[in-house]
């Protein structure tokens, strides 16, 4: 008995302690911020109230029948079979209800799947474990990586409000414009999900799914990958920033300028220190999740600290980073990173954690290696 009391007390304490975490918990869907999400919410509420009405009628008749014709009042059950009128009614009435429900549902689905006449086209590609956004109208693109620090993930510091929902480069869109997304993947199936837009679309290798949305109010909207896509599936958030059109135009100009500067970095004369400094940031964003922030690896992922691949043959090292390793979780980063970032991360790996080879590879050498 004493054990049961202790268990009950622990359960109550756990529920009380977890109450703050449930502060924003709700029973219903939220209306969202797009025309489509509002249509979905309206459809949801319509169907909900139809179901409520059906439940009230059915259970009302059932409970009234049980109460009014109970045995204690002397009622005796009737015996009858094959009542034609009843069978016609319970066929026609559900059919009519389904038709009434299907009309608004079909209209909403038709609108959701109409991806014509977009103002801006963005190609979204899922990678393990990040998103790439390519602005097809403006001919530039970039990767969006998890920005939550490893100290938060490993419980070395307090978690912030947007734990696992912050990225270094969010998708930026203008308000009041129709945005068309083309979703695909480079490795496994991912799923791009933003609840406020009522969008949850699979990104499938070798296939393009299309979806559209339009946000009319500036704001930051968050989501996640909702397809189990591997080890770091939970570290693949989606962040969309909707900004006024003037701000968006300035942002596009800045992105184009940055892309042009990135292309020019291939011809720059780099020092070892510059490459190592840049490479540390690239490594933390793209490599640390598997190989460890200190290069010691973990599980199926080998250590780079003191390893042959990071201290011996340079060409073999470049080949692994650029082309990946077939049959393993080691991705090919040749299409994901610029020549400058590839050169930087390779140089960093050859000079970090005590490797200290003193060797460096330049962006020009990486470019030549990729095109040989």
Short mmCIF file of N, CA, C and O in Angstrom, two decimals, residues 132-221:
data_model
loop_
_atom_site.label_atom_id
_atom_site.label_comp_id
_atom_site.label_asym_id
_atom_site.label_seq_id
_atom_site.Cartn_x
_atom_site.Cartn_y
_atom_site.Cartn_z
N UNK A 132 18.17 23.11 -48.73
CA UNK A 132 18.76 24.05 -49.68
C UNK A 132 17.62 24.81 -50.36
O UNK A 132 16.64 24.20 -50.81
N UNK A 133 17.75 26.13 -50.41
CA UNK A 133 16.76 26.97 -51.06
C UNK A 133 17.40 27.64 -52.28
O UNK A 133 18.40 28.37 -52.14
N UNK A 134 16.84 27.38 -53.45
CA UNK A 134 17.33 27.98 -54.69
C UNK A 134 16.24 28.87 -55.27
O UNK A 134 15.15 28.41 -55.61
N UNK A 135 16.53 30.16 -55.36
CA UNK A 135 15.58 31.14 -55.89
C UNK A 135 15.74 31.16 -57.41
O UNK A 135 16.66 31.78 -57.95
N UNK A 136 14.85 30.44 -58.08
CA UNK A 136 15.01 30.19 -59.51
C UNK A 136 14.89 31.46 -60.34
O UNK A 136 15.54 31.59 -61.38
N UNK A 137 14.07 32.41 -59.91
CA UNK A 137 13.90 33.64 -60.68
C UNK A 137 15.13 34.54 -60.58
O UNK A 137 15.41 35.32 -61.50
N UNK A 138 15.86 34.44 -59.48
CA UNK A 138 16.99 35.34 -59.24
C UNK A 138 18.33 34.64 -59.32
O UNK A 138 19.37 35.25 -59.09
N UNK A 139 18.33 33.33 -59.58
CA UNK A 139 19.55 32.57 -59.85
C UNK A 139 20.57 32.62 -58.71
O UNK A 139 21.75 32.88 -58.92
N UNK A 140 20.10 32.38 -57.50
CA UNK A 140 21.03 32.20 -56.38
C UNK A 140 20.39 31.21 -55.42
O UNK A 140 19.19 30.91 -55.48
N UNK A 141 21.21 30.68 -54.54
CA UNK A 141 20.71 29.71 -53.57
C UNK A 141 21.64 29.60 -52.38
O UNK A 141 22.76 30.13 -52.40
N UNK A 142 21.18 28.92 -51.35
CA UNK A 142 21.99 28.76 -50.14
C UNK A 142 21.42 27.61 -49.32
O UNK A 142 20.31 27.13 -49.57
N UNK A 143 22.18 27.18 -48.31
CA UNK A 143 21.75 26.12 -47.41
C UNK A 143 21.26 26.72 -46.10
O UNK A 143 21.76 27.75 -45.64
N UNK A 144 20.30 26.05 -45.50
CA UNK A 144 19.75 26.45 -44.21
C UNK A 144 20.05 25.34 -43.21
O UNK A 144 19.54 24.23 -43.32
N UNK A 145 20.91 25.65 -42.23
CA UNK A 145 21.37 24.67 -41.24
C UNK A 145 20.83 25.00 -39.85
O UNK A 145 20.56 26.16 -39.53
N UNK A 146 20.72 23.98 -39.03
CA UNK A 146 20.34 24.17 -37.64
C UNK A 146 21.32 25.13 -36.96
O UNK A 146 22.53 24.98 -37.09
N UNK A 147 20.77 26.12 -36.23
CA UNK A 147 21.62 27.11 -35.56
C UNK A 147 21.71 26.88 -34.06
O UNK A 147 22.47 27.56 -33.38
N UNK A 148 20.94 25.93 -33.53
CA UNK A 148 21.01 25.62 -32.10
C UNK A 148 22.41 25.10 -31.76
O UNK A 148 22.93 24.22 -32.45
N UNK A 149 22.98 25.62 -30.71
CA UNK A 149 24.36 25.26 -30.37
C UNK A 149 24.44 23.84 -29.80
O UNK A 149 23.47 23.33 -29.22
N UNK A 150 25.59 23.21 -29.98
CA UNK A 150 25.82 21.87 -29.44
C UNK A 150 25.80 21.89 -27.90
O UNK A 150 25.48 20.88 -27.27
N UNK A 151 26.12 23.03 -27.30
CA UNK A 151 26.06 23.12 -25.84
C UNK A 151 24.63 22.97 -25.34
O UNK A 151 24.38 22.36 -24.31
N UNK A 152 23.67 23.54 -26.09
CA UNK A 152 22.27 23.37 -25.72
C UNK A 152 21.83 21.92 -25.94
O UNK A 152 21.15 21.33 -25.09
N UNK A 153 22.21 21.36 -27.08
CA UNK A 153 21.81 19.98 -27.40
C UNK A 153 22.36 19.00 -26.38
O UNK A 153 21.67 18.05 -25.98
N UNK A 154 23.59 19.23 -25.93
CA UNK A 154 24.24 18.32 -24.98
C UNK A 154 24.04 18.74 -23.53
O UNK A 154 24.76 18.27 -22.65
N UNK A 155 23.07 19.65 -23.29
CA UNK A 155 22.68 20.05 -21.93
C UNK A 155 23.80 20.71 -21.15
O UNK A 155 23.85 20.62 -19.92
N UNK A 156 24.71 21.39 -21.86
CA UNK A 156 25.75 22.13 -21.16
C UNK A 156 25.33 23.57 -20.90
O UNK A 156 26.02 24.32 -20.21
N UNK A 157 24.20 23.99 -21.45
CA UNK A 157 23.64 25.31 -21.20
C UNK A 157 22.13 25.23 -21.37
O UNK A 157 21.60 24.27 -21.92
N UNK A 158 21.44 26.26 -20.84
CA UNK A 158 19.99 26.26 -20.90
C UNK A 158 19.50 26.37 -22.34
O UNK A 158 20.12 27.03 -23.18
N UNK A 159 18.39 25.71 -22.63
CA UNK A 159 17.80 25.74 -23.97
C UNK A 159 16.98 27.01 -24.16
O UNK A 159 16.24 27.42 -23.26
N UNK A 160 17.11 27.62 -25.34
CA UNK A 160 16.37 28.86 -25.57
C UNK A 160 14.94 28.57 -26.03
O UNK A 160 14.52 27.42 -26.17
N UNK A 161 14.20 29.64 -26.26
CA UNK A 161 12.78 29.53 -26.58
C UNK A 161 12.54 28.73 -27.86
O UNK A 161 11.57 27.98 -27.97
N UNK A 162 13.44 28.87 -28.83
CA UNK A 162 13.29 28.19 -30.12
C UNK A 162 14.28 27.04 -30.26
O UNK A 162 14.87 26.85 -31.33
N UNK A 163 14.43 26.28 -29.21
CA UNK A 163 15.36 25.15 -29.22
C UNK A 163 15.04 24.20 -30.38
O UNK A 163 13.90 23.78 -30.57
N UNK A 164 16.07 23.90 -31.19
CA UNK A 164 15.97 23.05 -32.38
C UNK A 164 15.07 23.62 -33.46
O UNK A 164 14.70 22.92 -34.40
N UNK A 165 14.72 24.90 -33.36
CA UNK A 165 13.88 25.54 -34.38
C UNK A 165 14.51 26.80 -34.93
O UNK A 165 13.82 27.61 -35.57
N UNK A 166 15.81 27.00 -34.71
CA UNK A 166 16.54 28.14 -35.26
C UNK A 166 17.48 27.67 -36.37
O UNK A 166 18.06 26.58 -36.29
N UNK A 167 17.62 28.50 -37.41
CA UNK A 167 18.53 28.18 -38.51
C UNK A 167 19.44 29.37 -38.79
O UNK A 167 19.13 30.50 -38.40
N UNK A 168 20.54 29.09 -39.48
CA UNK A 168 21.46 30.18 -39.81
C UNK A 168 20.95 31.01 -40.98
O UNK A 168 21.16 32.23 -41.03
N UNK A 169 20.28 30.38 -41.95
CA UNK A 169 19.79 31.09 -43.13
C UNK A 169 18.33 30.70 -43.40
O UNK A 169 18.07 29.69 -44.05
N UNK A 170 17.37 31.47 -42.91
CA UNK A 170 15.97 31.13 -43.16
C UNK A 170 15.57 31.41 -44.60
O UNK A 170 16.25 32.14 -45.32
N UNK A 171 14.47 30.79 -45.03
CA UNK A 171 13.86 31.17 -46.29
C UNK A 171 13.22 32.54 -46.11
O UNK A 171 12.47 32.77 -45.16
N UNK A 172 13.51 33.46 -47.01
CA UNK A 172 12.96 34.81 -46.94
C UNK A 172 12.01 35.01 -48.13
O UNK A 172 12.37 34.70 -49.27
N UNK A 173 10.82 35.51 -47.85
CA UNK A 173 9.81 35.73 -48.90
C UNK A 173 9.17 37.10 -48.69
O UNK A 173 9.13 37.62 -47.57
N UNK A 174 8.63 37.70 -49.75
CA UNK A 174 7.90 38.96 -49.60
C UNK A 174 6.43 38.68 -49.26
O UNK A 174 5.86 37.69 -49.72
N UNK A 175 5.84 39.56 -48.46
CA UNK A 175 4.42 39.41 -48.16
C UNK A 175 3.60 39.79 -49.39
O UNK A 175 4.03 40.59 -50.23
N UNK A 176 2.43 39.19 -49.50
CA UNK A 176 1.51 39.54 -50.58
C UNK A 176 1.87 38.96 -51.93
O UNK A 176 1.25 39.33 -52.94
N UNK A 177 2.84 38.06 -51.99
CA UNK A 177 3.24 37.44 -53.26
C UNK A 177 2.97 35.94 -53.22
O UNK A 177 3.13 35.29 -52.18
N UNK A 178 2.58 35.40 -54.35
CA UNK A 178 2.30 33.97 -54.46
C UNK A 178 3.62 33.22 -54.65
O UNK A 178 4.32 33.41 -55.65
N UNK A 179 3.96 32.37 -53.70
CA UNK A 179 5.22 31.64 -53.71
C UNK A 179 4.95 30.19 -54.12
O UNK A 179 4.10 29.52 -53.53
N UNK A 180 5.69 29.72 -55.11
CA UNK A 180 5.58 28.32 -55.52
C UNK A 180 6.86 27.59 -55.13
O UNK A 180 7.96 28.00 -55.49
N UNK A 181 6.70 26.50 -54.37
CA UNK A 181 7.84 25.68 -53.98
C UNK A 181 7.90 24.43 -54.84
O UNK A 181 6.88 23.79 -55.10
N UNK A 182 9.12 24.10 -55.27
CA UNK A 182 9.38 22.82 -55.95
C UNK A 182 10.23 22.00 -55.00
O UNK A 182 11.38 22.32 -54.75
N UNK A 183 9.66 20.94 -54.47
CA UNK A 183 10.33 20.16 -53.43
C UNK A 183 10.90 18.86 -53.97
O UNK A 183 10.22 18.11 -54.67
N UNK A 184 12.16 18.61 -53.64
CA UNK A 184 12.82 17.36 -54.00
C UNK A 184 13.86 17.04 -52.92
O UNK A 184 13.96 17.76 -51.92
N UNK A 185 14.60 15.96 -53.09
CA UNK A 185 15.62 15.58 -52.11
C UNK A 185 16.82 15.01 -52.82
O UNK A 185 16.72 14.50 -53.95
N UNK A 186 17.97 15.08 -52.16
CA UNK A 186 19.22 14.61 -52.75
C UNK A 186 19.63 13.23 -52.26
O UNK A 186 20.51 12.61 -52.86
N UNK A 187 18.99 12.74 -51.19
CA UNK A 187 19.45 11.47 -50.62
C UNK A 187 18.29 10.55 -50.24
O UNK A 187 18.06 9.54 -50.87
N UNK A 188 17.54 10.92 -49.21
CA UNK A 188 16.41 10.12 -48.76
C UNK A 188 15.16 10.99 -48.76
O UNK A 188 15.22 12.18 -49.07
N UNK A 189 14.02 10.42 -48.42
CA UNK A 189 12.78 11.19 -48.39
C UNK A 189 12.76 12.11 -47.16
O UNK A 189 13.00 11.67 -46.04
N UNK A 190 12.48 13.38 -47.40
CA UNK A 190 12.27 14.36 -46.34
C UNK A 190 10.84 14.89 -46.48
O UNK A 190 10.13 14.55 -47.42
N UNK A 191 10.43 15.73 -45.55
CA UNK A 191 9.09 16.33 -45.64
C UNK A 191 9.14 17.74 -45.07
O UNK A 191 9.51 17.93 -43.91
N UNK A 192 8.76 18.72 -45.89
CA UNK A 192 8.83 20.14 -45.53
C UNK A 192 7.50 20.54 -44.93
O UNK A 192 6.46 20.49 -45.59
N UNK A 193 7.50 20.96 -43.66
CA UNK A 193 6.26 21.20 -42.93
C UNK A 193 6.31 22.53 -42.18
O UNK A 193 7.21 22.76 -41.39
N UNK A 194 5.34 23.40 -42.47
CA UNK A 194 5.15 24.64 -41.73
C UNK A 194 3.67 24.70 -41.33
O UNK A 194 2.81 24.95 -42.17
N UNK A 195 3.33 24.46 -40.06
CA UNK A 195 1.93 24.41 -39.65
C UNK A 195 1.13 25.67 -39.97
O UNK A 195 -0.04 25.59 -40.35
N UNK A 196 1.76 26.84 -39.82
CA UNK A 196 1.03 28.09 -40.05
C UNK A 196 0.61 28.25 -41.51
O UNK A 196 -0.29 29.05 -41.81
N UNK A 197 1.25 27.51 -42.42
CA UNK A 197 0.89 27.57 -43.85
C UNK A 197 -0.02 26.43 -44.27
O UNK A 197 -0.46 26.38 -45.41
N UNK A 198 -0.27 25.49 -43.37
CA UNK A 198 -0.99 24.24 -43.71
C UNK A 198 -0.30 23.51 -44.86
O UNK A 198 -0.94 23.00 -45.78
N UNK A 199 1.03 23.49 -44.80
CA UNK A 199 1.82 22.80 -45.82
C UNK A 199 2.63 21.69 -45.17
O UNK A 199 3.36 21.91 -44.20
N UNK A 200 2.48 20.51 -45.69
CA UNK A 200 3.32 19.37 -45.30
C UNK A 200 3.49 18.55 -46.57
O UNK A 200 2.60 17.80 -46.98
N UNK A 201 4.65 18.70 -47.22
CA UNK A 201 4.86 18.10 -48.53
C UNK A 201 6.14 17.29 -48.53
O UNK A 201 7.19 17.77 -48.08
N UNK A 202 6.08 16.07 -49.07
CA UNK A 202 7.26 15.21 -49.12
C UNK A 202 8.26 15.71 -50.17
O UNK A 202 7.87 16.17 -51.25
N UNK A 203 9.54 15.62 -49.82
CA UNK A 203 10.64 15.89 -50.74
C UNK A 203 11.27 14.55 -51.08
O UNK A 203 11.90 13.93 -50.22
N UNK A 204 11.10 14.11 -52.32
CA UNK A 204 11.46 12.75 -52.73
C UNK A 204 12.58 12.80 -53.76
O UNK A 204 12.51 13.55 -54.73
N UNK A 205 13.65 12.01 -53.57
CA UNK A 205 14.75 12.01 -54.55
C UNK A 205 14.23 11.66 -55.96
O UNK A 205 13.46 10.71 -56.13
N UNK A 206 14.68 12.43 -56.95
CA UNK A 206 14.32 12.15 -58.34
C UNK A 206 12.91 12.57 -58.73
O UNK A 206 12.46 12.26 -59.84
N UNK A 207 12.22 13.26 -57.85
CA UNK A 207 10.83 13.65 -58.13
C UNK A 207 10.61 15.05 -57.58
O UNK A 207 11.19 15.43 -56.56
N UNK A 208 9.76 15.84 -58.25
CA UNK A 208 9.47 17.20 -57.80
C UNK A 208 7.99 17.32 -57.43
O UNK A 208 7.11 17.08 -58.26
N UNK A 209 7.74 17.65 -56.17
CA UNK A 209 6.40 17.99 -55.71
C UNK A 209 6.26 19.50 -55.67
O UNK A 209 7.20 20.21 -55.31
N UNK A 210 5.09 20.00 -56.03
CA UNK A 210 4.87 21.44 -56.05
C UNK A 210 3.77 21.82 -55.06
O UNK A 210 2.80 21.09 -54.89
N UNK A 211 3.95 22.97 -54.44
CA UNK A 211 2.96 23.50 -53.53
C UNK A 211 3.09 25.02 -53.52
O UNK A 211 4.15 25.55 -53.88
N UNK A 212 2.05 25.73 -53.14
CA UNK A 212 2.11 27.20 -53.16
C UNK A 212 1.55 27.75 -51.85
O UNK A 212 0.82 27.09 -51.13
N UNK A 213 1.92 29.00 -51.56
CA UNK A 213 1.35 29.72 -50.43
C UNK A 213 1.56 31.21 -50.62
O UNK A 213 2.38 31.64 -51.44
N UNK A 214 0.80 31.99 -49.88
CA UNK A 214 0.94 33.44 -49.90
C UNK A 214 0.72 33.96 -48.49
O UNK A 214 -0.33 33.71 -47.89
N UNK A 215 1.70 34.66 -47.96
CA UNK A 215 1.62 35.21 -46.61
C UNK A 215 1.37 36.72 -46.73
O UNK A 215 2.09 37.41 -47.45
N UNK A 216 0.36 37.20 -46.03
CA UNK A 216 -0.01 38.61 -46.14
C UNK A 216 0.45 39.46 -44.96
O UNK A 216 0.29 40.69 -45.00
N UNK A 217 0.98 38.83 -43.92
CA UNK A 217 1.46 39.58 -42.75
C UNK A 217 2.91 39.23 -42.48
O UNK A 217 3.27 38.05 -42.46
N UNK A 218 3.78 40.23 -42.26
CA UNK A 218 5.18 39.94 -41.93
C UNK A 218 5.28 39.12 -40.65
O UNK A 218 4.46 39.23 -39.74
N UNK A 219 6.28 38.26 -40.60
CA UNK A 219 6.48 37.45 -39.41
C UNK A 219 7.46 36.33 -39.67
O UNK A 219 7.92 36.12 -40.79
N UNK A 220 7.78 35.60 -38.62
CA UNK A 220 8.66 34.44 -38.70
C UNK A 220 7.86 33.19 -38.39
O UNK A 220 7.19 33.12 -37.35
N UNK A 221 7.92 32.22 -39.28
CA UNK A 221 7.10 31.01 -39.16
C UNK A 221 8.03 29.80 -39.17
O UNK A 221 8.93 29.71 -40.00
#
